[in-house]
CSV table of C-alpha atoms (C1' of nucleotides) in Angstrom, one decimal:
chain,number,residue,atom,x,y,z
A,20,UNK,CA,-4.6,6.1,-4.5
A,21,UNK,CA,-3.2,5.5,-1.1
A,22,UNK,CA,-3.5,8.4,1.3
A,23,UNK,CA,-5.3,10.9,-0.7
A,24,UNK,CA,-6.2,14.4,-1.3
A,25,UNK,CA,-3.9,17.3,-0.7
A,26,UNK,CA,-7.0,19.3,-0.1
A,27,UNK,CA,-10.5,19.0,1.4
A,28,UNK,CA,-12.5,19.1,-1.8
A,29,UNK,CA,-10.9,16.1,-3.2
A,30,UNK,CA,-11.2,13.5,-0.5
A,31,UNK,CA,-13.9,10.9,-0.6
A,32,UNK,CA,-11.5,9.1,-2.9
A,33,UNK,CA,-9.4,6.6,-1.0
A,34,UNK,CA,-12.6,4.9,0.1
A,35,UNK,CA,-13.6,1.7,-1.4
A,36,UNK,CA,-12.9,-1.7,-0.2
A,37,UNK,CA,-12.4,-3.1,-3.7
A,38,UNK,CA,-15.6,-5.0,-3.1
A,39,UNK,CA,-18.0,-4.2,-0.4
A,40,UNK,CA,-19.4,-1.5,-2.6
A,41,UNK,CA,-20.8,-4.0,-5.1
A,42,UNK,CA,-23.8,-2.0,-6.1
A,43,UNK,CA,-22.1,1.4,-6.2
A,44,UNK,CA,-19.4,0.0,-8.5
A,45,UNK,CA,-22.0,-0.5,-11.2
A,46,UNK,CA,-23.1,3.2,-11.3
A,47,UNK,CA,-21.6,5.5,-13.8
A,48,UNK,CA,-21.8,8.4,-11.4
A,49,UNK,CA,-19.8,6.7,-8.8
A,50,UNK,CA,-17.0,5.7,-11.3
A,51,UNK,CA,-17.1,9.2,-12.7
A,52,UNK,CA,-16.6,10.7,-9.3
A,53,UNK,CA,-13.8,8.4,-8.3
A,54,UNK,CA,-12.0,9.0,-11.5
A,55,UNK,CA,-12.5,12.7,-11.3
A,56,UNK,CA,-11.2,12.8,-7.8
A,57,UNK,CA,-8.2,10.7,-8.6
A,58,UNK,CA,-7.2,12.8,-11.6
A,59,UNK,CA,-7.8,16.1,-9.7
A,60,UNK,CA,-5.7,14.8,-6.9
A,61,UNK,CA,-2.9,14.1,-9.3
A,62,UNK,CA,-3.3,17.6,-10.7
A,63,UNK,CA,-3.2,19.2,-7.3
A,64,UNK,CA,-0.1,17.4,-6.1
A,65,UNK,CA,1.7,18.1,-9.4
A,66,UNK,CA,0.8,21.8,-9.4
A,67,UNK,CA,1.6,22.4,-5.8
A,68,UNK,CA,5.2,23.5,-6.6
A,69,UNK,CA,3.7,26.1,-9.0
A,70,UNK,CA,1.3,27.3,-6.3
A,71,UNK,CA,-1.6,26.8,-8.6
A,72,UNK,CA,-5.0,25.3,-7.8
A,73,UNK,CA,-7.3,24.0,-10.6
A,74,UNK,CA,-9.3,27.2,-10.6
A,75,UNK,CA,-6.3,29.3,-10.8
A,76,UNK,CA,-4.8,27.3,-13.6
A,77,UNK,CA,-8.0,27.4,-15.7
A,78,UNK,CA,-8.2,31.1,-15.1
A,79,UNK,CA,-4.7,31.8,-16.3
A,80,UNK,CA,-5.5,29.6,-19.4
A,81,UNK,CA,-8.6,31.6,-20.3
A,82,UNK,CA,-7.0,34.9,-19.8
A,83,UNK,CA,-4.0,33.8,-21.8
A,84,UNK,CA,-6.2,32.7,-24.7
A,85,UNK,CA,-8.6,35.6,-24.5
A,86,UNK,CA,-6.7,38.6,-23.1
A,87,UNK,CA,-8.9,41.6,-22.6
A,88,UNK,CA,-12.0,39.9,-21.3
A,89,UNK,CA,-13.4,41.5,-18.2
A,90,UNK,CA,-13.9,39.7,-14.9
A,91,UNK,CA,-17.5,38.8,-15.4
A,92,UNK,CA,-16.7,37.3,-18.8
A,93,UNK,CA,-13.8,35.2,-17.6
A,94,UNK,CA,-15.8,34.1,-14.5
A,95,UNK,CA,-18.8,33.1,-16.6
A,96,UNK,CA,-16.7,31.2,-19.1
A,97,UNK,CA,-15.4,29.1,-16.2
A,98,UNK,CA,-18.8,28.7,-14.5
A,99,UNK,CA,-17.6,30.7,-11.5
A,100,UNK,CA,-19.9,33.2,-9.8
A,101,UNK,CA,-18.5,36.6,-10.3
A,102,UNK,CA,-18.8,37.2,-6.6
A,103,UNK,CA,-16.5,34.3,-5.9
A,104,UNK,CA,-14.2,35.3,-8.7
A,105,UNK,CA,-13.1,38.4,-6.9
A,106,UNK,CA,-11.0,36.7,-4.3
A,107,UNK,CA,-9.5,34.4,-7.0
A,108,UNK,CA,-8.4,37.2,-9.2
A,109,UNK,CA,-7.2,39.3,-6.3
A,110,UNK,CA,-4.9,36.4,-5.4
A,111,UNK,CA,-3.5,36.2,-8.9
A,112,UNK,CA,-3.0,40.0,-9.0
A,113,UNK,CA,-1.2,40.1,-5.7
A,114,UNK,CA,1.2,37.5,-7.1
A,115,UNK,CA,1.7,39.7,-10.2
A,116,UNK,CA,0.5,37.0,-12.5
A,117,UNK,CA,-2.6,38.9,-13.8
A,118,UNK,CA,-3.2,42.6,-14.2
A,119,UNK,CA,-6.3,44.7,-14.8
A,120,UNK,CA,-6.6,47.5,-17.2
A,121,UNK,CA,-9.6,49.8,-17.1
A,122,UNK,CA,-12.0,49.2,-19.9
A,123,UNK,CA,-14.5,51.9,-18.8
A,124,UNK,CA,-15.1,53.2,-15.4
A,125,UNK,CA,-16.8,50.2,-14.1
A,126,UNK,CA,-15.0,47.2,-15.6
A,127,UNK,CA,-11.4,45.9,-16.1
A,128,UNK,CA,-9.8,44.0,-18.9
A,129,UNK,CA,-7.8,41.1,-17.7
A,130,UNK,CA,-4.3,40.4,-19.0
A,131,UNK,CA,-1.4,38.1,-18.0
A,132,UNK,CA,1.8,39.8,-16.8
A,133,UNK,CA,5.1,38.6,-18.0
A,134,UNK,CA,5.4,36.5,-14.9
A,135,UNK,CA,1.9,35.2,-15.5
A,136,UNK,CA,2.7,34.2,-19.1
A,137,UNK,CA,5.9,32.5,-17.9
A,138,UNK,CA,4.2,30.6,-15.2
A,139,UNK,CA,1.4,29.6,-17.6
A,140,UNK,CA,4.0,28.2,-20.0
A,141,UNK,CA,5.4,26.0,-17.2
A,142,UNK,CA,1.9,25.0,-16.2
A,143,UNK,CA,1.0,24.0,-19.7
A,144,UNK,CA,4.1,21.8,-19.9
A,145,UNK,CA,3.2,20.2,-16.6
A,146,UNK,CA,-0.3,19.6,-17.7
A,147,UNK,CA,0.9,18.1,-20.9
A,148,UNK,CA,2.9,15.6,-18.9
A,149,UNK,CA,-0.1,14.7,-16.8
A,150,UNK,CA,-2.2,14.2,-20.0
A,151,UNK,CA,0.5,12.0,-21.4
A,152,UNK,CA,0.5,9.9,-18.3
A,153,UNK,CA,-3.3,9.6,-18.4
A,154,UNK,CA,-3.1,8.8,-22.1
A,155,UNK,CA,-0.7,6.0,-21.4
A,156,UNK,CA,-3.0,4.5,-18.8
A,157,UNK,CA,-6.0,4.7,-21.1
A,158,UNK,CA,-4.3,2.7,-23.8
A,159,UNK,CA,-4.3,3.1,-27.6
A,160,UNK,CA,-7.2,5.3,-28.6
A,161,UNK,CA,-8.4,5.3,-25.0
A,162,UNK,CA,-8.4,9.0,-24.5
A,163,UNK,CA,-10.3,9.7,-27.7
A,164,UNK,CA,-13.0,7.2,-26.8
A,165,UNK,CA,-13.2,8.5,-23.3
A,166,UNK,CA,-13.6,12.1,-24.4
A,167,UNK,CA,-16.3,11.1,-26.8
A,168,UNK,CA,-18.2,9.3,-24.1
A,169,UNK,CA,-17.8,12.0,-21.5
A,170,UNK,CA,-19.1,14.7,-23.9
A,171,UNK,CA,-22.3,12.7,-24.3
A,172,UNK,CA,-22.9,13.3,-20.6
A,173,UNK,CA,-22.8,17.1,-20.6
B,14,UNK,CA,-27.1,22.2,-18.6
B,15,UNK,CA,-28.8,25.4,-18.2
B,16,UNK,CA,-29.2,26.9,-14.8
B,17,UNK,CA,-27.4,24.4,-12.7
B,18,UNK,CA,-26.8,22.8,-9.4
B,19,UNK,CA,-29.4,22.4,-6.8
B,20,UNK,CA,-26.6,22.7,-4.3
B,21,UNK,CA,-23.3,24.4,-3.8
B,22,UNK,CA,-20.9,21.6,-4.2
B,23,UNK,CA,-22.0,20.8,-7.7
B,24,UNK,CA,-21.9,24.2,-9.4
B,25,UNK,CA,-19.0,25.1,-11.6
B,26,UNK,CA,-21.0,23.2,-14.2
B,27,UNK,CA,-23.0,25.6,-16.3
B,28,UNK,CA,-19.9,27.4,-17.2
B,29,UNK,CA,-18.4,26.9,-20.5
B,30,UNK,CA,-18.8,28.9,-23.6
B,31,UNK,CA,-18.9,26.0,-25.9
B,32,UNK,CA,-15.6,27.4,-27.2
B,33,UNK,CA,-13.6,30.0,-25.5
B,34,UNK,CA,-12.1,27.2,-23.4
B,35,UNK,CA,-10.3,25.7,-26.3
B,36,UNK,CA,-7.4,24.4,-24.3
B,37,UNK,CA,-9.4,23.2,-21.3
B,38,UNK,CA,-11.6,21.1,-23.6
B,39,UNK,CA,-8.7,18.9,-24.5
B,40,UNK,CA,-7.9,17.9,-20.9
B,41,UNK,CA,-9.3,14.7,-19.6
B,42,UNK,CA,-9.5,16.1,-16.1
B,43,UNK,CA,-11.8,18.9,-17.3
B,44,UNK,CA,-14.1,16.7,-19.2
B,45,UNK,CA,-14.2,14.3,-16.3
B,46,UNK,CA,-15.1,17.1,-14.0
B,47,UNK,CA,-17.9,18.5,-16.2
B,48,UNK,CA,-19.4,15.0,-16.7
B,49,UNK,CA,-19.2,14.2,-13.0
B,50,UNK,CA,-20.9,17.4,-12.1
B,51,UNK,CA,-23.6,17.0,-14.7
B,52,UNK,CA,-24.4,13.5,-13.6
B,53,UNK,CA,-24.3,14.4,-9.9
B,54,UNK,CA,-26.6,17.3,-10.6
B,55,UNK,CA,-29.1,15.0,-12.2
B,56,UNK,CA,-28.8,12.7,-9.3
B,57,UNK,CA,-29.4,15.5,-6.8
B,58,UNK,CA,-32.4,16.8,-8.6
B,59,UNK,CA,-33.9,13.3,-9.0
B,60,UNK,CA,-33.3,12.4,-5.4
B,61,UNK,CA,-34.6,15.6,-3.9
B,62,UNK,CA,-38.1,14.2,-3.5
B,63,UNK,CA,-36.7,11.3,-1.5
B,64,UNK,CA,-34.6,13.7,0.6
B,65,UNK,CA,-31.4,11.8,-0.1
B,66,UNK,CA,-28.1,13.3,-1.0
B,67,UNK,CA,-25.4,11.2,-2.7
B,68,UNK,CA,-23.6,10.4,0.5
B,69,UNK,CA,-26.8,9.4,2.2
B,70,UNK,CA,-27.8,7.2,-0.6
B,71,UNK,CA,-24.5,5.4,-0.8
B,72,UNK,CA,-24.5,5.0,3.0
B,73,UNK,CA,-27.9,3.3,2.8
B,74,UNK,CA,-26.7,1.1,0.0
B,75,UNK,CA,-23.6,-0.1,2.0
B,76,UNK,CA,-25.6,-0.7,5.2
B,77,UNK,CA,-28.3,-2.5,3.2
B,78,UNK,CA,-25.7,-4.8,1.6
B,79,UNK,CA,-23.6,-5.3,4.6
B,80,UNK,CA,-25.8,-5.0,7.7
B,81,UNK,CA,-24.0,-5.2,11.0
B,82,UNK,CA,-20.9,-3.2,10.1
B,83,UNK,CA,-19.9,-0.5,12.6
B,84,UNK,CA,-19.7,3.2,11.8
B,85,UNK,CA,-16.0,3.3,11.2
B,86,UNK,CA,-16.2,0.4,8.8
B,87,UNK,CA,-19.1,1.9,6.8
B,88,UNK,CA,-17.4,5.3,6.8
B,89,UNK,CA,-14.1,3.8,5.6
B,90,UNK,CA,-15.7,1.8,2.8
B,91,UNK,CA,-17.2,5.1,1.5
B,92,UNK,CA,-14.0,7.1,2.0
B,93,UNK,CA,-15.6,9.3,4.6
B,94,UNK,CA,-13.8,10.4,7.7
B,95,UNK,CA,-15.4,8.8,10.7
B,96,UNK,CA,-15.5,12.2,12.3
B,97,UNK,CA,-17.6,13.5,9.4
B,98,UNK,CA,-19.7,10.4,9.3
B,99,UNK,CA,-21.2,11.1,12.7
B,100,UNK,CA,-23.5,13.9,11.5
B,101,UNK,CA,-24.5,11.9,8.4
B,102,UNK,CA,-25.5,8.8,10.4
B,103,UNK,CA,-27.2,10.9,13.0
B,104,UNK,CA,-29.4,12.5,10.3
B,105,UNK,CA,-30.4,9.0,9.0
B,106,UNK,CA,-31.1,7.8,12.5
B,107,UNK,CA,-33.3,10.8,13.3
B,108,UNK,CA,-35.3,10.0,10.2
B,109,UNK,CA,-35.6,6.4,11.4
B,110,UNK,CA,-33.9,5.0,8.3
B,111,UNK,CA,-31.0,3.6,10.1
B,112,UNK,CA,-30.7,2.1,13.6
B,113,UNK,CA,-27.7,1.2,15.7
B,114,UNK,CA,-27.3,-1.9,17.8
B,115,UNK,CA,-24.6,-2.2,20.4
B,116,UNK,CA,-21.8,-4.5,19.4
B,117,UNK,CA,-19.8,-4.0,22.5
B,118,UNK,CA,-19.7,-1.0,24.8
B,119,UNK,CA,-17.8,1.2,22.4
B,120,UNK,CA,-19.2,0.4,19.0
B,121,UNK,CA,-22.5,0.0,17.2
B,122,UNK,CA,-23.7,-2.3,14.4
B,123,UNK,CA,-25.6,-0.4,11.7
B,124,UNK,CA,-28.8,-1.7,10.3
B,125,UNK,CA,-31.6,-0.4,8.1
B,126,UNK,CA,-35.0,0.0,9.7
B,127,UNK,CA,-38.1,-1.0,7.8
B,128,UNK,CA,-38.5,2.5,6.6
B,129,UNK,CA,-34.9,2.6,5.6
B,130,UNK,CA,-35.2,-0.6,3.6
B,131,UNK,CA,-38.3,0.7,1.9
B,132,UNK,CA,-36.8,4.0,1.0
B,133,UNK,CA,-33.7,2.3,-0.3
B,134,UNK,CA,-35.8,0.1,-2.5
B,135,UNK,CA,-37.4,3.3,-4.0
B,136,UNK,CA,-34.0,4.9,-4.3
B,137,UNK,CA,-32.6,1.9,-6.1
B,138,UNK,CA,-35.4,2.0,-8.6
B,139,UNK,CA,-34.8,5.7,-9.2
B,140,UNK,CA,-31.1,5.1,-9.6
B,141,UNK,CA,-31.8,2.4,-12.1
B,142,UNK,CA,-33.8,4.9,-14.1
B,143,UNK,CA,-31.0,7.3,-14.0
B,144,UNK,CA,-28.6,4.6,-15.1
B,145,UNK,CA,-30.9,3.7,-18.0
B,146,UNK,CA,-31.0,7.3,-19.1
B,147,UNK,CA,-27.3,7.5,-19.0
B,148,UNK,CA,-27.0,4.3,-20.8
B,149,UNK,CA,-29.2,5.6,-23.6
B,150,UNK,CA,-27.0,8.6,-24.0
B,151,UNK,CA,-23.8,6.6,-24.1
B,152,UNK,CA,-25.1,4.4,-27.0
B,153,UNK,CA,-24.6,0.7,-27.6
B,154,UNK,CA,-21.8,-0.6,-25.4
B,155,UNK,CA,-21.0,2.9,-24.4
B,156,UNK,CA,-21.4,2.3,-20.7
B,157,UNK,CA,-19.2,-0.7,-20.6
B,158,UNK,CA,-16.5,1.0,-22.6
B,159,UNK,CA,-16.8,4.0,-20.3
B,160,UNK,CA,-16.5,2.0,-17.1
B,161,UNK,CA,-13.5,0.1,-18.4
B,162,UNK,CA,-11.7,3.4,-19.2
B,163,UNK,CA,-12.7,5.1,-15.9
B,164,UNK,CA,-11.4,2.2,-13.9
B,165,UNK,CA,-8.0,2.6,-15.5
B,166,UNK,CA,-7.9,6.0,-13.8
B,167,UNK,CA,-8.3,5.0,-10.2
C,1,DT,C1',-32.9,50.0,-16.2
C,2,DA,C1',-29.1,46.8,-16.6
C,3,DT,C1',-24.4,45.7,-15.7
C,4,DT,C1',-19.7,45.5,-13.2
C,5,DG,C1',-17.3,44.7,-9.4
C,6,DT,C1',-17.8,44.0,-4.6
C,7,DT,C1',-19.0,42.7,0.2
C,8,DA,C1',-21.4,39.9,3.4
C,9,DT,C1',-23.2,35.7,4.6
C,10,DA,C1',-24.3,30.8,4.7
C,11,DC,C1',-24.0,26.0,3.5
C,12,DT,C1',-21.7,21.6,2.1
C,13,DC,C1',-17.9,18.6,2.1
C,14,DT,C1',-13.6,17.6,3.8
C,15,DA,C1',-9.4,17.5,7.0
C,16,DT,C1',-7.1,17.4,11.5
C,17,DA,C1',-6.6,17.3,16.3
C,18,DA,C1',-8.0,15.8,20.5
C,19,DC,C1',-11.0,13.8,23.9
C,20,DT,C1',-13.8,9.6,26.3
C,21,DA,C1',-14.7,5.3,27.0
C,22,DT,C1',-13.8,1.4,26.0
C,23,DA,C1',-11.0,-3.0,24.2
D,4,DT,C1',-1.7,0.7,23.6
D,5,DA,C1',-5.1,0.8,20.1
D,6,DT,C1',-9.8,1.5,18.7
D,7,DA,C1',-14.8,3.5,18.2
D,8,DG,C1',-17.4,7.3,18.5
D,9,DT,C1',-17.4,12.0,19.2
D,10,DT,C1',-16.6,17.1,19.4
D,11,DA,C1',-14.5,21.2,17.8
D,12,DT,C1',-12.4,23.7,14.4
D,13,DA,C1',-10.6,25.1,10.0
D,14,DG,C1',-10.4,25.6,5.0
D,15,DA,C1',-12.1,25.3,0.1
D,16,DG,C1',-15.8,25.8,-3.2
D,17,DT,C1',-20.2,27.5,-4.0
D,18,DA,C1',-24.8,30.1,-3.7
D,19,DT,C1',-27.6,34.2,-2.9
D,20,DA,C1',-28.7,38.9,-1.8
D,21,DA,C1',-27.6,43.5,-1.8
D,22,DC,C1',-25.0,47.7,-2.7
D,23,DA,C1',-22.4,51.6,-5.2
D,24,DA,C1',-20.8,53.2,-9.3
D,25,DT,C1',-21.5,53.3,-14.0
D,26,DA,C1',-23.4,52.3,-18.5
DNA sequence: TATTGTTATACTCTATAACTATA
DNA sequence: TATAGTTATAGAGTATAACAATA
């Protein structure tokens, strides 16, 4: 990490004077935060060419895997308030990546468009590359051990 | 995780329908994010009685361990823009937890006040409890293995 | 009555630019 | 010229309340 985040949310990274933070460096929460920011920063940079932010990518993933869910369901599955999900989904609709089909007169089923499915395919490939890169850094069996440990924390 | 974040920044947690997110659940970045949010959420709840947010706690820690640094140095060591650090330090000064001493006519050395040192002591104890709780969840040797893996990512 | 989508609003954290008063 | 502290401003993510239309 040198200069840092492409976007606001993922800053506080660079930080750190290798030492100087002696106590902080022993806290799991701090290490977790730095690692999360570092990985998200990589993600954001890598996905910039696709014009996808983490929330948009995960939204496409959920819709792709569960076509037909309504907005509230997709939002809930991602832990996003349905109120905040409106703008997100509007953006994807304007880009013709997602379309809505009326379920009844008050809700819509979400589906990927052809463009959306195509972009998601590219995004998956890109994400697979990132995962491979992370995997390499974690060493043999590292990712599996890490995932097991992380899942104990949520 | 049931209802979730005490504050805005650490929401997107609850989320997750145990399944439904099939693909996301295989990504390190996603697991990292969920774990980070879960742990920060615990931190925020636990530190509410002390009136300390993560950034404030880490600031007190750095000043406590390196008294005499100026604002820019402390800010940089925490990866906080010095512009954004102004409000943070002002808050701590108003609460008489931190004081400034002129170094020269354009910079200040930061020091903890008696109250600041006392609060930091309580905060450290609280943080130690949280770490112990995390340690228990991670199992024998879990924390060490986790820290090693996380450090490979930043 | 409860739910869906929506709007409005506010708060936190972060980023950048630009200013002043120094050094 | 460069640095320390500061102000102003903008953007992203999130939270809550409230409303209309519908179930």
